[in-house]
Amino acid sequence: MRNSVLMLAAGLVATAPLAPAQSQPATQTAKFEAVDRAFADFRAKKPVPGMVYGVVIDGKLAHLGVNGVRATDGQAPVDEATRFRIASMSKAFTALAILSLRDQGNLGLDDLAEKHIPEMRTWHYPTSDSPRIRVRDLLHHVGG
């Protein structure tokens, strides 16, 4: 099975220890060093106080990198347990979860949102001809 690699940036919280660097193949170590350089270069060019990132191979954390400080006051360095507020990135994760539910046949994008969020059934829309909000509208940020 081919290794699948997924890089997660700015917010990965490690829960498993990494294997010692000497046990990794030299080519993999070189690739991880390239990932570290890419994140260091990004941080040097952008106003990012600190970051945590990881490389996941076959569902396991293979490499963890930390860079910078936790807050703009520069007092506490980032470590593998640092947690970041991800703000509007959660919209993308929510959309991915909804599309996964669609792919599994658990909902349709043209379903009325109130089918899955019962509290919406009692909403009063601005006008009598306002369209009811569909799941698709929520994904596009156009409903309501």
PDB file of C-alpha atoms in Angstrom:
ATOM      1  CA  MET A   1       0.000   0.000   0.000  1.00  0.00           C
ATOM      2  CA  ARG A   2       1.368   3.377  -1.001  1.00  0.00           C
ATOM      3  CA  ASN A   3       2.054   5.766   1.866  1.00  0.00           C
ATOM      4  CA  SER A   4      -0.477   8.533   1.975  1.00  0.00           C
ATOM      5  CA  VAL A   5       0.889  11.725   3.436  1.00  0.00           C
ATOM      6  CA  LEU A   6      -1.229  14.495   4.886  1.00  0.00           C
ATOM      7  CA  MET A   7       0.265  17.670   6.243  1.00  0.00           C
ATOM      8  CA  LEU A   8      -1.718  19.510   8.905  1.00  0.00           C
ATOM      9  CA  ALA A   9      -0.675  23.028   9.760  1.00  0.00           C
ATOM     10  CA  ALA A  10      -1.212  25.488  12.592  1.00  0.00           C
ATOM     11  CA  GLY A  11      -3.111  23.547  15.165  1.00  0.00           C
ATOM     12  CA  LEU A  12      -2.216  19.872  15.163  1.00  0.00           C
ATOM     13  CA  VAL A  13      -2.067  18.642  18.718  1.00  0.00           C
ATOM     14  CA  ALA A  14       0.157  15.602  19.044  1.00  0.00           C
ATOM     15  CA  THR A  15      -1.061  12.811  21.240  1.00  0.00           C
ATOM     16  CA  ALA A  16       1.558  10.178  20.397  1.00  0.00           C
ATOM     17  CA  PRO A  17       5.317  10.376  20.821  1.00  0.00           C
ATOM     18  CA  LEU A  18       7.445  10.372  17.706  1.00  0.00           C
ATOM     19  CA  ALA A  19       9.911   7.663  16.883  1.00  0.00           C
ATOM     20  CA  PRO A  20      13.520   8.800  17.271  1.00  0.00           C
ATOM     21  CA  ALA A  21      14.865  10.518  14.167  1.00  0.00           C
ATOM     22  CA  GLN A  22      17.638   7.926  13.738  1.00  0.00           C
ATOM     23  CA  SER A  23      15.048   5.163  13.135  1.00  0.00           C
ATOM     24  CA  GLN A  24      13.587   6.976  10.120  1.00  0.00           C
ATOM     25  CA  PRO A  25      14.942   6.298   6.631  1.00  0.00           C
ATOM     26  CA  ALA A  26      17.343   8.997   5.392  1.00  0.00           C
ATOM     27  CA  THR A  27      15.024   9.986   2.525  1.00  0.00           C
ATOM     28  CA  GLN A  28      12.135  10.454   4.921  1.00  0.00           C
ATOM     29  CA  THR A  29      14.280  12.508   7.284  1.00  0.00           C
ATOM     30  CA  ALA A  30      15.355  14.716   4.360  1.00  0.00           C
ATOM     31  CA  LYS A  31      11.706  15.234   3.405  1.00  0.00           C
ATOM     32  CA  PHE A  32      10.820  16.176   6.968  1.00  0.00           C
ATOM     33  CA  GLU A  33      13.701  18.662   6.991  1.00  0.00           C
ATOM     34  CA  ALA A  34      12.279  20.161   3.779  1.00  0.00           C
ATOM     35  CA  VAL A  35       8.848  20.457   5.453  1.00  0.00           C
ATOM     36  CA  ASP A  36      10.488  22.174   8.441  1.00  0.00           C
ATOM     37  CA  ARG A  37      12.268  24.633   6.114  1.00  0.00           C
ATOM     38  CA  ALA A  38       9.015  25.369   4.245  1.00  0.00           C
ATOM     39  CA  PHE A  39       7.197  26.222   7.479  1.00  0.00           C
ATOM     40  CA  ALA A  40      10.136  28.282   8.775  1.00  0.00           C
ATOM     41  CA  ASP A  41      10.227  30.187   5.463  1.00  0.00           C
ATOM     42  CA  PHE A  42       6.468  30.755   5.626  1.00  0.00           C
ATOM     43  CA  ARG A  43       6.716  32.093   9.176  1.00  0.00           C
ATOM     44  CA  ALA A  44       9.604  34.384   8.201  1.00  0.00           C
ATOM     45  CA  LYS A  45       7.467  35.945   5.441  1.00  0.00           C
ATOM     46  CA  LYS A  46       4.105  36.117   7.238  1.00  0.00           C
ATOM     47  CA  PRO A  47       3.097  37.657  10.562  1.00  0.00           C
ATOM     48  CA  VAL A  48       2.637  34.314  12.345  1.00  0.00           C
ATOM     49  CA  PRO A  49       3.876  34.279  15.945  1.00  0.00           C
ATOM     50  CA  GLY A  50       4.030  30.498  16.136  1.00  0.00           C
ATOM     51  CA  MET A  51       2.798  27.242  14.694  1.00  0.00           C
ATOM     52  CA  VAL A  52       2.577  23.517  15.241  1.00  0.00           C
ATOM     53  CA  TYR A  53       2.447  21.208  12.235  1.00  0.00           C
ATOM     54  CA  GLY A  54       2.642  17.525  11.586  1.00  0.00           C
ATOM     55  CA  VAL A  55       3.042  14.959   8.860  1.00  0.00           C
ATOM     56  CA  VAL A  56       0.727  11.966   9.074  1.00  0.00           C
ATOM     57  CA  ILE A  57       1.687   8.822   7.174  1.00  0.00           C
ATOM     58  CA  ASP A  58      -0.723   5.899   7.026  1.00  0.00           C
ATOM     59  CA  GLY A  59      -2.777   7.383   9.830  1.00  0.00           C
ATOM     60  CA  LYS A  60       0.137   7.836  12.233  1.00  0.00           C
ATOM     61  CA  LEU A  61       2.001  10.965  13.220  1.00  0.00           C
ATOM     62  CA  ALA A  62       5.422  10.587  11.599  1.00  0.00           C
ATOM     63  CA  HIS A  63       6.827  14.064  12.142  1.00  0.00           C
ATOM     64  CA  LEU A  64       5.967  16.995  14.365  1.00  0.00           C
ATOM     65  CA  GLY A  65       7.317  20.492  14.035  1.00  0.00           C
ATOM     66  CA  VAL A  66       7.006  23.534  16.268  1.00  0.00           C
ATOM     67  CA  ASN A  67       8.095  27.046  15.485  1.00  0.00           C
ATOM     68  CA  GLY A  68       7.819  30.367  17.294  1.00  0.00           C
ATOM     69  CA  VAL A  69       5.914  31.566  20.324  1.00  0.00           C
ATOM     70  CA  ARG A  70       2.385  31.059  21.650  1.00  0.00           C
ATOM     71  CA  ALA A  71       1.423  34.731  21.752  1.00  0.00           C
ATOM     72  CA  THR A  72       2.629  38.033  20.389  1.00  0.00           C
ATOM     73  CA  ASP A  73       4.218  38.925  23.728  1.00  0.00           C
ATOM     74  CA  GLY A  74       6.887  36.343  22.826  1.00  0.00           C
ATOM     75  CA  GLN A  75       7.208  34.890  26.306  1.00  0.00           C
ATOM     76  CA  ALA A  76       6.185  31.233  25.910  1.00  0.00           C
ATOM     77  CA  PRO A  77       7.517  29.070  23.083  1.00  0.00           C
ATOM     78  CA  VAL A  78       5.214  26.828  21.087  1.00  0.00           C
ATOM     79  CA  ASP A  79       5.405  23.140  21.970  1.00  0.00           C
ATOM     80  CA  GLU A  80       3.605  19.986  20.873  1.00  0.00           C
ATOM     81  CA  ALA A  81       0.756  20.609  23.334  1.00  0.00           C
ATOM     82  CA  THR A  82       0.051  24.190  22.196  1.00  0.00           C
ATOM     83  CA  ARG A  83      -3.550  24.688  21.109  1.00  0.00           C
ATOM     84  CA  PHE A  84      -4.537  27.345  18.624  1.00  0.00           C
ATOM     85  CA  ARG A  85      -7.862  28.970  17.897  1.00  0.00           C
ATOM     86  CA  ILE A  86      -8.632  28.047  14.289  1.00  0.00           C
ATOM     87  CA  ALA A  87     -11.371  30.654  13.731  1.00  0.00           C
ATOM     88  CA  SER A  88     -13.085  30.337  10.350  1.00  0.00           C
ATOM     89  CA  MET A  89     -11.097  27.225   9.385  1.00  0.00           C
ATOM     90  CA  SER A  90     -13.845  25.299  11.177  1.00  0.00           C
ATOM     91  CA  LYS A  91     -16.163  26.149   8.252  1.00  0.00           C
ATOM     92  CA  ALA A  92     -14.061  24.019   5.924  1.00  0.00           C
ATOM     93  CA  PHE A  93     -14.046  21.091   8.368  1.00  0.00           C
ATOM     94  CA  THR A  94     -17.821  21.392   8.785  1.00  0.00           C
ATOM     95  CA  ALA A  95     -18.308  21.455   5.011  1.00  0.00           C
ATOM     96  CA  LEU A  96     -16.116  18.362   4.660  1.00  0.00           C
ATOM     97  CA  ALA A  97     -18.180  16.547   7.299  1.00  0.00           C
ATOM     98  CA  ILE A  98     -21.426  17.505   5.528  1.00  0.00           C
ATOM     99  CA  LEU A  99     -20.091  16.280   2.184  1.00  0.00           C
ATOM    100  CA  SER A 100     -19.034  13.034   3.846  1.00  0.00           C
ATOM    101  CA  LEU A 101     -22.574  12.603   5.215  1.00  0.00           C
ATOM    102  CA  ARG A 102     -23.904  13.278   1.713  1.00  0.00           C
ATOM    103  CA  ASP A 103     -21.558  10.670   0.231  1.00  0.00           C
ATOM    104  CA  GLN A 104     -22.794   8.144   2.811  1.00  0.00           C
ATOM    105  CA  GLY A 105     -26.396   8.894   1.823  1.00  0.00           C
ATOM    106  CA  ASN A 106     -27.309  10.421   5.195  1.00  0.00           C
ATOM    107  CA  LEU A 107     -28.370  13.797   3.828  1.00  0.00           C
ATOM    108  CA  GLY A 108     -28.863  15.633   0.564  1.00  0.00           C
ATOM    109  CA  LEU A 109     -27.528  19.052  -0.289  1.00  0.00           C
ATOM    110  CA  ASP A 110     -31.014  20.089  -1.405  1.00  0.00           C
ATOM    111  CA  ASP A 111     -32.615  18.934   1.858  1.00  0.00           C
ATOM    112  CA  LEU A 112     -34.203  21.679   3.882  1.00  0.00           C
ATOM    113  CA  ALA A 113     -31.772  22.460   6.687  1.00  0.00           C
ATOM    114  CA  GLU A 114     -34.634  22.140   9.175  1.00  0.00           C
ATOM    115  CA  LYS A 115     -34.805  18.406   8.384  1.00  0.00           C
ATOM    116  CA  HIS A 116     -31.454  18.041  10.141  1.00  0.00           C
ATOM    117  CA  ILE A 117     -31.657  21.025  12.511  1.00  0.00           C
ATOM    118  CA  PRO A 118     -35.166  20.829  14.021  1.00  0.00           C
ATOM    119  CA  GLU A 119     -34.805  24.202  15.794  1.00  0.00           C
ATOM    120  CA  MET A 120     -34.978  25.861  12.377  1.00  0.00           C
ATOM    121  CA  ARG A 121     -38.583  24.673  11.883  1.00  0.00           C
ATOM    122  CA  THR A 122     -39.862  27.497  14.094  1.00  0.00           C
ATOM    123  CA  TRP A 123     -37.874  30.251  12.410  1.00  0.00           C
ATOM    124  CA  HIS A 124     -39.769  33.232  11.043  1.00  0.00           C
ATOM    125  CA  TYR A 125     -38.388  34.367   7.705  1.00  0.00           C
ATOM    126  CA  PRO A 126     -38.265  38.062   6.750  1.00  0.00           C
ATOM    127  CA  THR A 127     -41.002  37.835   4.109  1.00  0.00           C
ATOM    128  CA  SER A 128     -43.684  35.328   3.216  1.00  0.00           C
ATOM    129  CA  ASP A 129     -41.926  34.498  -0.054  1.00  0.00           C
ATOM    130  CA  SER A 130     -38.445  34.035   1.481  1.00  0.00           C
ATOM    131  CA  PRO A 131     -37.079  30.643   0.452  1.00  0.00           C
ATOM    132  CA  ARG A 132     -36.436  28.186   3.254  1.00  0.00           C
ATOM    133  CA  ILE A 133     -32.800  27.443   3.853  1.00  0.00           C
ATOM    134  CA  ARG A 134     -31.309  24.302   2.307  1.00  0.00           C
ATOM    135  CA  VAL A 135     -28.146  22.473   3.359  1.00  0.00           C
ATOM    136  CA  ARG A 136     -26.538  23.732   0.130  1.00  0.00           C
ATOM    137  CA  ASP A 137     -27.259  27.342   1.194  1.00  0.00           C
ATOM    138  CA  LEU A 138     -25.417  26.812   4.464  1.00  0.00           C
ATOM    139  CA  LEU A 139     -22.375  25.452   2.645  1.00  0.00           C
ATOM    140  CA  HIS A 140     -22.372  28.490   0.342  1.00  0.00           C
ATOM    141  CA  HIS A 141     -23.000  30.960   3.194  1.00  0.00           C
ATOM    142  CA  VAL A 142     -25.962  32.442   1.315  1.00  0.00           C
ATOM    143  CA  GLY A 143     -28.954  31.330   3.358  1.00  0.00           C
ATOM    144  CA  GLY A 144     -30.958  33.552   5.664  1.00  0.00           C
TER     145      GLY A 144
END
